[in-house]
Coordinates of C-alpha atoms in Angstrom, one line a residue:
X266 CA -16.5 -6.4 54.1
X267 CA -12.9 -6.6 53.0
X268 CA -13.1 -10.3 52.2
X269 CA -15.0 -9.3 49.0
X270 CA -11.7 -7.9 47.7
X271 CA -10.0 -11.2 48.3
X272 CA -9.5 -13.1 45.1
X273 CA -10.2 -16.4 47.0
X274 CA -13.8 -15.3 47.6
X275 CA -14.3 -14.7 44.0
X276 CA -12.7 -17.9 43.0
X277 CA -15.2 -19.8 45.2
X278 CA -18.1 -18.3 43.3
X279 CA -16.5 -18.8 39.9
X280 CA -15.6 -22.4 40.7
X281 CA -19.0 -23.2 42.0
X282 CA -21.3 -21.4 39.5
X283 CA -19.4 -20.3 36.4
X284 CA -16.9 -23.0 35.6
X285 CA -19.4 -25.9 35.5
X286 CA -20.7 -24.2 32.4
X287 CA -17.2 -24.4 30.8
X288 CA -18.5 -25.7 27.4
X289 CA -20.7 -22.7 26.9
X290 CA -17.9 -20.4 28.1
X291 CA -15.5 -21.9 25.5
X292 CA -18.1 -21.5 22.7
X293 CA -18.7 -17.9 23.8
X294 CA -14.9 -17.1 23.8
X295 CA -14.5 -18.6 20.3
X296 CA -17.4 -16.6 19.0
X297 CA -16.0 -13.4 20.7
X298 CA -12.6 -14.0 19.2
X299 CA -14.0 -14.5 15.7
X300 CA -16.0 -11.3 16.1
X301 CA -12.9 -9.4 17.3
X302 CA -10.7 -10.6 14.5
X303 CA -13.4 -9.6 11.9
X304 CA -14.1 -6.2 13.5
X305 CA -10.3 -5.5 13.6
X306 CA -10.0 -6.2 9.9
X307 CA -12.8 -3.9 8.9
X308 CA -11.1 -0.5 9.6
X309 CA -8.0 -1.7 7.7
X310 CA -10.1 -2.6 4.7
X311 CA -12.0 0.7 4.9
X312 CA -8.8 2.7 5.1
X313 CA -7.5 0.8 2.1
X314 CA -10.7 1.6 0.1
X315 CA -10.2 5.4 0.8
X316 CA -6.6 5.2 -0.4
X317 CA -7.7 3.3 -3.5
X318 CA -10.4 6.0 -4.2
X319 CA -7.8 8.7 -3.9
X320 CA -5.6 7.0 -6.6
X321 CA -8.8 6.2 -8.6
X322 CA -8.4 2.4 -8.9
X323 CA -12.1 1.5 -9.2
X324 CA -11.5 -2.3 -9.8
X325 CA -9.6 -2.7 -6.5
X326 CA -12.1 -0.4 -4.8
X327 CA -14.9 -2.8 -5.8
X328 CA -12.9 -5.9 -4.6
X329 CA -12.3 -4.4 -1.2
X330 CA -15.9 -3.2 -0.9
X331 CA -17.0 -6.9 -1.4
X332 CA -14.5 -8.0 1.3
X333 CA -15.8 -5.3 3.6
X334 CA -19.4 -6.5 2.9
X335 CA -18.5 -10.1 3.8
X336 CA -16.6 -9.0 7.0
X337 CA -19.6 -6.9 8.2
X338 CA -22.1 -9.7 7.6
X339 CA -19.8 -12.1 9.5
X340 CA -19.4 -9.7 12.3
X341 CA -23.2 -9.2 12.6
X342 CA -23.8 -12.9 12.7
X343 CA -21.1 -13.5 15.3
X344 CA -22.6 -10.6 17.4
X345 CA -26.0 -12.3 17.3
X346 CA -24.5 -15.7 18.2
X347 CA -22.5 -14.1 21.0
X348 CA -25.7 -12.6 22.5
X349 CA -27.5 -15.9 22.2
X350 CA -24.8 -18.0 24.0
X351 CA -24.2 -15.3 26.5
X352 CA -27.9 -15.2 27.5
X353 CA -28.1 -19.0 27.9
X354 CA -24.9 -18.9 30.0
X355 CA -26.1 -16.1 32.1
X356 CA -29.5 -17.8 32.8
X357 CA -27.9 -21.1 33.7
X358 CA -25.4 -19.6 36.0
X359 CA -27.9 -17.3 37.6
X360 CA -30.3 -20.2 38.2
X361 CA -27.5 -22.1 39.9
X362 CA -26.9 -19.2 42.3
X363 CA -30.7 -18.8 43.0
X364 CA -31.0 -22.6 43.7
X365 CA -28.0 -22.5 46.0
X366 CA -29.4 -19.4 47.9
X367 CA -32.9 -20.9 48.0
X368 CA -31.6 -24.2 49.4
X369 CA -29.4 -22.3 51.9
X370 CA -32.3 -20.2 53.2
X371 CA -34.4 -23.4 53.7
X372 CA -31.5 -24.9 55.7
X373 CA -30.5 -21.9 57.6
X374 CA -31.3 -21.5 61.3
X375 CA -34.7 -20.0 62.0
X376 CA -33.3 -17.5 64.5
X377 CA -31.2 -16.0 61.8
X378 CA -33.9 -15.9 59.1
X379 CA -36.3 -14.3 61.6
X380 CA -34.2 -11.1 61.4
X381 CA -35.1 -10.7 57.7
X382 CA -38.3 -9.5 56.1
X383 CA -40.0 -11.8 53.6
X384 CA -39.5 -9.2 50.8
X385 CA -35.8 -8.9 51.6
X386 CA -35.3 -12.7 51.3
X387 CA -37.2 -12.7 48.0
X388 CA -35.1 -9.8 46.8
X389 CA -31.8 -11.5 47.7
X390 CA -32.7 -14.7 45.8
X391 CA -34.2 -12.9 42.8
X392 CA -31.8 -10.0 42.3
X393 CA -28.5 -10.9 43.9
X394 CA -27.8 -14.0 41.7
X395 CA -28.6 -12.1 38.5
X396 CA -26.3 -9.2 39.3
X397 CA -23.4 -11.4 40.5
X398 CA -23.6 -13.7 37.4
X399 CA -24.0 -10.7 35.0
X400 CA -20.9 -9.2 36.5
X401 CA -18.7 -12.3 36.2
X402 CA -19.9 -13.2 32.6
X403 CA -19.4 -9.6 31.5
X404 CA -16.0 -9.7 33.2
X405 CA -14.9 -12.9 31.4
X406 CA -16.2 -11.8 28.0
X407 CA -15.0 -8.2 28.4
X408 CA -11.5 -9.3 29.4
X409 CA -11.2 -11.5 26.3
X410 CA -12.5 -8.6 24.1
X411 CA -10.5 -6.0 25.8
X412 CA -7.2 -7.9 25.7
X413 CA -7.5 -8.9 22.1
X414 CA -8.8 -5.5 21.1
X415 CA -6.0 -3.7 22.9
X416 CA -3.3 -6.0 21.5
X417 CA -4.5 -5.9 17.9
X418 CA -5.4 -2.2 18.0
X419 CA -2.1 -1.3 19.6
X420 CA -0.1 -3.3 17.1
X421 CA -1.7 -1.8 14.1
X422 CA -1.7 1.8 15.5
X423 CA 2.1 1.5 16.3
X424 CA 2.6 0.3 12.7
X425 CA 0.7 3.4 11.4
X426 CA 2.3 6.0 13.8
X427 CA 4.1 5.4 17.1
X428 CA 3.8 9.1 18.0
X429 CA 0.0 9.1 17.7
X430 CA -0.2 5.8 19.6
X431 CA 1.7 7.2 22.6
X432 CA -0.8 10.1 22.8
X433 CA -3.8 7.7 22.5
X434 CA -2.5 5.4 25.3
X435 CA -2.5 8.3 27.9
X436 CA -6.1 7.5 28.6
X437 CA -5.4 4.3 30.5
X438 CA -4.0 5.8 33.8
X439 CA -6.5 8.7 33.7
X440 CA -9.4 6.2 33.5
X441 CA -8.2 4.2 36.5
X442 CA -7.6 7.4 38.4
X443 CA -11.2 8.6 38.0
X444 CA -12.6 5.2 39.0
X445 CA -10.4 5.1 42.1
X446 CA -11.5 8.6 43.2
X447 CA -15.2 7.6 43.1
X448 CA -14.8 4.0 44.3
X449 CA -16.0 4.4 47.9
X450 CA -18.9 6.7 46.9
X451 CA -20.2 4.2 44.4
X452 CA -20.1 1.3 47.0
X453 CA -21.9 3.5 49.6
X454 CA -24.6 4.6 47.1
X455 CA -25.2 1.0 46.0
X456 CA -25.7 0.0 49.7
X457 CA -28.2 2.7 50.1
X458 CA -30.1 1.5 47.0
X459 CA -30.1 -2.1 48.2
X460 CA -31.5 -1.0 51.6
X461 CA -34.3 0.9 49.9
X462 CA -35.0 -2.0 47.5
X463 CA -35.3 -4.4 50.5
X464 CA -37.7 -2.0 52.2
X465 CA -39.8 -1.7 49.1
X466 CA -39.9 -5.5 48.6
X467 CA -41.0 -6.0 52.2
X468 CA -43.7 -3.4 52.0
X469 CA -45.0 -4.9 48.7
X470 CA -45.3 -8.4 50.1
X471 CA -46.8 -7.2 53.4
X472 CA -49.5 -5.2 51.4
X473 CA -50.3 -8.1 49.0
X474 CA -50.6 -10.6 51.8
X475 CA -53.0 -8.3 53.8
X476 CA -55.3 -7.2 51.0
X477 CA -58.4 -8.4 52.9
X478 CA -57.7 -6.3 56.0
X479 CA -56.7 -3.3 53.9
X480 CA -60.1 -3.4 52.0
X481 CA -62.2 -4.1 55.1
X482 CA -60.7 -1.1 57.0
X483 CA -60.7 1.4 54.1
X484 CA -56.9 1.6 54.2
X485 CA -56.4 1.7 50.4
X486 CA -55.6 5.4 50.3
X487 CA -53.0 5.1 53.1
X488 CA -51.3 2.1 51.5
X489 CA -51.3 3.8 48.1
X490 CA -49.6 6.8 49.6
X491 CA -47.0 4.8 51.4
X492 CA -46.3 2.8 48.3
X493 CA -45.8 6.0 46.3
X494 CA -43.3 7.2 49.0
X495 CA -41.4 3.8 48.8
X496 CA -41.2 4.2 45.0
X497 CA -40.0 7.8 45.4
X498 CA -37.3 6.7 47.9
X499 CA -36.2 4.0 45.5
X500 CA -36.1 6.5 42.6
X501 CA -34.1 9.1 44.6
X502 CA -31.4 6.7 45.7
X503 CA -31.4 5.2 42.1
X504 CA -31.0 8.7 40.6
X505 CA -28.2 9.5 43.1
X506 CA -26.4 6.3 41.9
X507 CA -27.0 7.3 38.3
X508 CA -25.5 10.8 38.9
X509 CA -22.2 9.3 40.2
X510 CA -22.0 6.9 37.3
X511 CA -22.7 9.7 34.9
X512 CA -20.1 11.9 36.5
X513 CA -17.5 9.2 36.1
X514 CA -18.4 8.4 32.5
X515 CA -18.6 12.1 31.6
X516 CA -15.1 12.7 32.9
X517 CA -13.9 9.7 30.9
X518 CA -15.6 10.9 27.8
X519 CA -14.2 14.4 28.3
X520 CA -10.6 13.0 28.4
X521 CA -11.3 10.9 25.3
X522 CA -12.7 14.0 23.4
X523 CA -9.6 16.1 24.3
X524 CA -7.2 13.4 23.3
X525 CA -9.1 12.7 20.1
X526 CA -8.9 16.4 19.2
X527 CA -5.2 16.5 19.9
X528 CA -4.6 13.4 17.7
X529 CA -6.7 14.9 14.9
X530 CA -4.5 18.0 15.0
X531 CA -1.2 16.0 14.9
X532 CA -2.7 13.7 12.2
X533 CA -3.5 16.7 10.0
X534 CA 0.1 17.9 10.4
X535 CA 1.5 14.5 9.5
X536 CA -0.7 14.3 6.3
X537 CA 0.4 17.7 5.3
X538 CA 4.1 16.7 5.7
X539 CA 3.3 13.5 3.7
X540 CA 4.1 11.1 6.6
X541 CA 0.6 9.6 6.6
X542 CA -2.1 8.9 4.0
X543 CA -5.7 9.8 4.4
X544 CA -6.6 6.0 4.6
X545 CA -4.0 5.5 7.3
X546 CA -5.6 8.3 9.4
X547 CA -9.2 6.8 8.9
X548 CA -7.9 3.4 9.9
X549 CA -5.9 4.8 12.9
X550 CA -9.0 6.7 14.1
X551 CA -11.1 3.5 14.0
X552 CA -8.5 1.5 15.9
X553 CA -8.1 4.4 18.4
X554 CA -11.8 4.3 19.0
X555 CA -11.6 0.6 19.6
X556 CA -8.6 1.1 21.9
X557 CA -10.4 3.8 23.9
X558 CA -13.6 1.7 24.0
X559 CA -11.6 -1.2 25.4
X560 CA -9.9 1.0 28.0
X561 CA -13.3 2.6 28.8
X562 CA -14.7 -1.0 29.3
X563 CA -11.9 -1.6 31.9
X564 CA -13.3 1.5 33.7
X565 CA -16.9 0.2 33.4
X566 CA -15.8 -3.2 34.7
X567 CA -14.3 -1.4 37.7
X568 CA -17.5 0.5 38.2
X569 CA -19.6 -2.7 37.9
X570 CA -17.2 -4.4 40.4
X571 CA -17.7 -1.6 42.9
X572 CA -21.5 -1.9 42.6
X573 CA -21.6 -5.7 42.7
X574 CA -19.5 -5.8 45.9
X575 CA -22.7 -5.0 47.9
X576 CA -24.5 -8.0 46.2
X577 CA -21.5 -10.2 47.0
X578 CA -21.7 -9.2 50.6
X579 CA -25.5 -10.0 50.6
X580 CA -24.8 -13.4 49.0
X581 CA -22.0 -14.2 51.5
X582 CA -24.1 -13.2 54.5
X583 CA -26.7 -15.8 53.6
X584 CA -24.3 -18.5 52.3
X585 CA -21.7 -18.2 55.2
X586 CA -24.3 -18.6 57.9
X587 CA -24.5 -21.9 59.8
X588 CA -27.0 -24.4 58.3
X589 CA -29.8 -25.5 60.6
X590 CA -29.7 -29.2 59.6
X591 CA -27.9 -31.5 62.1
X592 CA -27.1 -34.5 59.9
X593 CA -25.2 -36.5 62.5
X594 CA -26.1 -37.6 66.0
X595 CA -28.4 -40.0 67.7
X596 CA -31.4 -41.6 66.0
X597 CA -34.9 -41.1 67.3
X598 CA -37.5 -43.7 66.5
X599 CA -40.3 -42.7 69.0
X600 CA -40.8 -40.0 71.6
X601 CA -41.7 -41.5 74.9
X602 CA -40.7 -38.7 77.3
X603 CA -40.1 -35.0 77.2
X604 CA -38.5 -32.8 79.9
X605 CA -37.7 -29.1 80.2
X606 CA -35.2 -28.5 83.0
X607 CA -34.6 -24.8 84.0
X608 CA -34.9 -23.7 80.3
X609 CA -34.3 -20.0 79.5
X610 CA -34.6 -18.4 76.1
X611 CA -34.2 -14.8 75.1
X612 CA -35.0 -12.9 71.9
X613 CA -33.3 -9.5 71.3
X614 CA -31.8 -9.6 74.8
X615 CA -35.2 -10.0 76.5
X616 CA -36.1 -13.3 78.2
X617 CA -39.2 -15.0 76.8
X618 CA -38.7 -18.0 79.1
X619 CA -36.8 -17.9 82.4
X620 CA -35.8 -21.2 84.2
X621 CA -38.9 -22.9 83.0
X622 CA -39.4 -26.6 83.8
X623 CA -41.9 -29.4 83.1
X624 CA -41.9 -33.1 82.5
X625 CA -43.9 -35.7 80.5
X626 CA -43.2 -39.4 81.0
X627 CA -46.2 -41.2 79.3
X628 CA -48.6 -40.8 76.4
X629 CA -51.5 -38.4 76.9
X630 CA -52.9 -35.0 76.2
X631 CA -51.2 -32.1 78.0
X632 CA -52.1 -28.5 77.9
X633 CA -50.0 -25.4 78.2
X634 CA -51.9 -22.5 79.7
X635 CA -50.8 -18.8 79.9
X636 CA -51.3 -15.3 78.8
X637 CA -50.4 -14.1 75.3
X638 CA -46.7 -13.4 75.1
X639 CA -45.9 -15.7 78.0
X640 CA -43.8 -18.0 75.8
X641 CA -46.1 -20.9 75.0
X642 CA -45.3 -21.0 71.3
X643 CA -41.6 -20.5 72.1
X644 CA -41.8 -23.9 73.9
X645 CA -43.0 -25.5 70.7
X646 CA -40.3 -23.7 68.7
X647 CA -37.7 -25.1 71.0
X648 CA -39.1 -28.7 70.9
X649 CA -39.1 -28.5 67.1
X650 CA -35.5 -27.1 67.0
X651 CA -36.6 -23.9 65.2
X652 CA -34.9 -22.2 68.1
X653 CA -31.6 -23.7 69.3
X654 CA -29.9 -21.0 71.3
X655 CA -31.2 -21.7 74.8
X656 CA -30.0 -22.2 78.4
X657 CA -30.8 -25.2 80.5
X658 CA -31.8 -28.7 79.3
X659 CA -34.4 -30.0 76.9
X660 CA -34.5 -33.8 77.1
X661 CA -36.3 -36.2 74.8
X662 CA -36.2 -39.9 75.9
X663 CA -33.6 -38.7 78.5
X664 CA -31.2 -37.3 75.8
X665 CA -30.4 -33.7 75.1
X666 CA -32.5 -32.6 72.1
X667 CA -29.4 -31.2 70.3
X668 CA -28.0 -34.7 70.2
X669 CA -30.6 -35.9 67.7
X670 CA -30.5 -35.5 64.0
X671 CA -32.9 -32.9 62.8
X672 CA -34.5 -35.1 60.2
X673 CA -35.2 -37.9 62.8
X674 CA -36.6 -35.4 65.3
X675 CA -39.0 -33.8 62.8
X676 CA -40.1 -37.1 61.5
X677 CA -41.4 -37.8 65.1
X678 CA -42.5 -34.3 66.1
X679 CA -45.5 -32.7 64.3
X680 CA -45.9 -29.0 65.1
X681 CA -49.3 -27.7 63.9
X682 CA -49.0 -23.9 64.1
X683 CA -51.8 -21.4 64.8
X684 CA -51.1 -19.9 61.4
X685 CA -51.9 -22.8 59.0
X686 CA -49.2 -24.0 56.6
X687 CA -51.2 -24.3 53.3
X688 CA -49.9 -24.4 49.8
X689 CA -51.5 -23.3 46.6
X690 CA -52.2 -26.9 45.6
X691 CA -55.2 -29.3 45.7
X692 CA -56.6 -30.7 48.9
X693 CA -55.0 -34.1 48.7
X694 CA -51.6 -32.7 48.1
X695 CA -52.0 -30.3 51.1
X696 CA -53.0 -33.2 53.4
X697 CA -50.4 -35.7 52.4
X698 CA -47.4 -33.3 51.9
X699 CA -45.8 -34.4 55.2
X700 CA -45.9 -38.1 54.4
X701 CA -42.9 -39.8 53.0
X702 CA -44.8 -43.0 52.1
X703 CA -47.8 -43.5 49.9
X704 CA -51.0 -42.7 51.7
X705 CA -53.9 -45.3 51.7
X706 CA -56.5 -43.7 49.5
X707 CA -59.6 -45.1 51.3
X708 CA -58.2 -44.0 54.7
X709 CA -57.6 -40.5 53.2
X710 CA -61.1 -40.4 51.9
X711 CA -62.6 -41.3 55.3
X712 CA -60.6 -38.5 57.0
X713 CA -61.8 -36.0 54.3
X714 CA -65.4 -37.0 54.9
X715 CA -65.0 -37.0 58.7
X716 CA -63.7 -33.4 58.6
X717 CA -66.3 -32.4 56.1
X718 CA -63.7 -31.3 53.5
X719 CA -65.5 -33.0 50.5
X720 CA -66.6 -29.6 49.1
X721 CA -63.0 -28.4 49.0
X722 CA -61.9 -31.5 47.1
X723 CA -63.9 -30.4 44.1
X724 CA -62.4 -26.9 43.9
X725 CA -60.8 -26.2 40.6
X726 CA -59.0 -23.0 41.7
X727 CA -55.3 -22.7 41.2
X728 CA -54.9 -20.9 44.5
X729 CA -56.5 -23.1 47.2
X730 CA -54.5 -21.2 49.9
X731 CA -56.5 -17.9 49.5
X732 CA -59.8 -19.6 48.9
X733 CA -60.2 -21.4 52.2
X734 CA -61.6 -20.1 55.5
X735 CA -59.6 -20.2 58.7
X736 CA -61.6 -23.2 59.9
X737 CA -61.1 -25.1 56.6
X738 CA -57.3 -24.5 56.9
X739 CA -57.4 -25.8 60.4
X740 CA -59.3 -28.9 59.2
X741 CA -56.4 -29.6 56.7
X742 CA -53.9 -29.4 59.6
X743 CA -56.0 -31.8 61.7
X744 CA -56.2 -34.1 58.7
X745 CA -52.4 -34.1 58.6
X746 CA -52.4 -35.1 62.3
X747 CA -54.9 -37.9 61.7
X748 CA -53.0 -39.4 58.7
X749 CA -49.5 -39.0 60.2
X750 CA -47.5 -41.4 62.3
X751 CA -45.8 -38.8 64.6
X752 CA -45.2 -39.8 68.2
X753 CA -45.1 -36.2 69.6
X754 CA -47.7 -33.7 68.3
X755 CA -47.7 -30.0 69.2
X756 CA -51.0 -28.2 68.6
X757 CA -51.1 -24.4 68.8
X758 CA -54.6 -22.9 69.0
X759 CA -55.8 -25.3 66.2
X760 CA -59.5 -25.4 67.1
X761 CA -60.3 -21.7 67.3
X762 CA -61.8 -21.5 63.8
X763 CA -64.1 -24.5 64.0
X764 CA -67.8 -24.5 64.8
X765 CA -68.9 -26.3 68.0
X766 CA -70.0 -29.6 66.3
X767 CA -66.7 -29.9 64.4
X768 CA -64.7 -28.9 67.5
X769 CA -66.2 -31.8 69.4
X770 CA -65.4 -34.2 66.6
X771 CA -61.8 -32.9 66.4
X772 CA -61.4 -33.1 70.2
X773 CA -62.5 -36.8 70.2
X774 CA -59.8 -37.6 67.5
X775 CA -57.2 -35.7 69.5
X776 CA -58.1 -37.5 72.7
X777 CA -58.1 -40.8 70.8
X778 CA -54.6 -40.1 69.4
X779 CA -53.3 -39.3 72.8
X780 CA -53.8 -42.8 74.1
X781 CA -50.6 -44.0 72.4
X782 CA -48.8 -40.7 71.8
X783 CA -47.8 -37.5 73.5
X784 CA -49.9 -34.5 72.4
X785 CA -49.4 -31.0 73.8
X786 CA -51.9 -28.4 73.1
X787 CA -51.9 -24.6 73.6
X788 CA -55.5 -23.4 74.0
X789 CA -57.5 -20.9 76.0
X790 CA -60.7 -22.9 75.8
X791 CA -61.9 -24.6 79.0
X792 CA -63.5 -27.6 77.2
X793 CA -60.0 -28.5 75.9
X794 CA -58.2 -27.9 79.2
X795 CA -60.6 -30.0 81.3
X796 CA -59.9 -33.2 79.2
X797 CA -56.1 -32.8 79.4
X798 CA -54.2 -35.4 81.4
X799 CA -52.0 -32.6 82.7
X800 CA -51.7 -28.8 82.6
X801 CA -48.5 -26.7 82.6
X802 CA -49.1 -23.1 83.7
X803 CA -46.8 -20.5 82.2
X804 CA -45.4 -18.0 84.8
X805 CA -45.9 -14.3 84.6
X806 CA -43.0 -12.9 82.4
X807 CA -41.8 -10.8 85.3
X808 CA -41.6 -13.6 87.8
X809 CA -39.0 -16.4 87.6
X810 CA -40.1 -19.9 88.5

């Protein structure tokens, strides 16, 4: 993705997530500068101490040792403060990116999100933000340190010996050359690692969410083996990444060692000739180490940039995708009619619906009947605007469904899925989560008693979601229907987990609700179908209507 090399793309991220923390950035830069100035003074003072030892001036030696002590303490304190501010800055910026990605995922079209695994989405939110922020903060702080270190080191080194400085500076083009050679390999290896990490995260979430089935079917051994292989795959690609980075750093270190040896030989020659003092050489060596360290940091930044490119691509793929929310358009106060006119919908180039039509013009209970995979739930997904890329017309109150604002539509359309939407919270919170206005407590109490949910109300567990049976989860969904004010209600196999007595009670409430509203139910049960005001038969997938 070439756009990741475009400065404008980086500027967008910096402007949105880094610069809002400018106060902390300024504090960090000030602390870094104070630390650099202190650290740059230490080699000079140390070299001075050695020269004073050589001429045996003990009084001045003691004075400069005290100065060195103060400088070292100040540098240590500034280093601690730098780490503290840097961590706060990193967490705040990283949380901003995570919030933005989390919000974007919630607003992104369902068709797009459907192509991702749950683990992959979790991995993108959790890891991508941290890596991107870490890179930019390291970049800013390192640039400040590198620039000042290079400038001050270079100035003092030139003052000590221009000849030695010229040899020391040779490292710069060599470092860039090594990074350039390995650049494409690093990016490729990082992509491999991210793919394996996503696969690992998906597998872990799939396993944890299916623990009951794994235990009941004695599949623990298989899943342990598969998990071990996922970890091994992750390790292999991680080690491959590490080998490349180690190769780059080893070459850089080799160049540094060779140059250091050359400088040591020339330094010895200059001391013998009387052109340099021993203290000068000690100071020069310290400044050269700082210069080489700064130049090496430039190389490391380049390596980090090559690695973070993949994370930037992942961030962009989520953030650049169209949002689902339609915030403008016609208002919808109540659904009075629904019409599908020659609607076709395909998923992965295969038609799920083909020229499908039906029409509802008055309140009532309507059933959709058909075989598994015939497209029944797809109809509900289209009415709810989870799917938007269809052919034909879907009309609500005579207007195309795409003309309505998403918020208005979903305030009027309640889609109760076959897989219950339950949170890890208490019963009341789960029932009232869809309501924008305060719910009447006595009315809520009556619904809980009617659906025999009193027992659940007393649960003290922190994880209600995994404590409930299928039937209890369906009762909570039915409670949402009974307490809500939606004018179009879509029910997808919502009674299958209930016993016969509770099923009769639920059907009576559904039928009662259908007197003034449109209810559409997907059910294979005859007792439901026989009380419907109308039935719509799904065609065979291989036959067009």
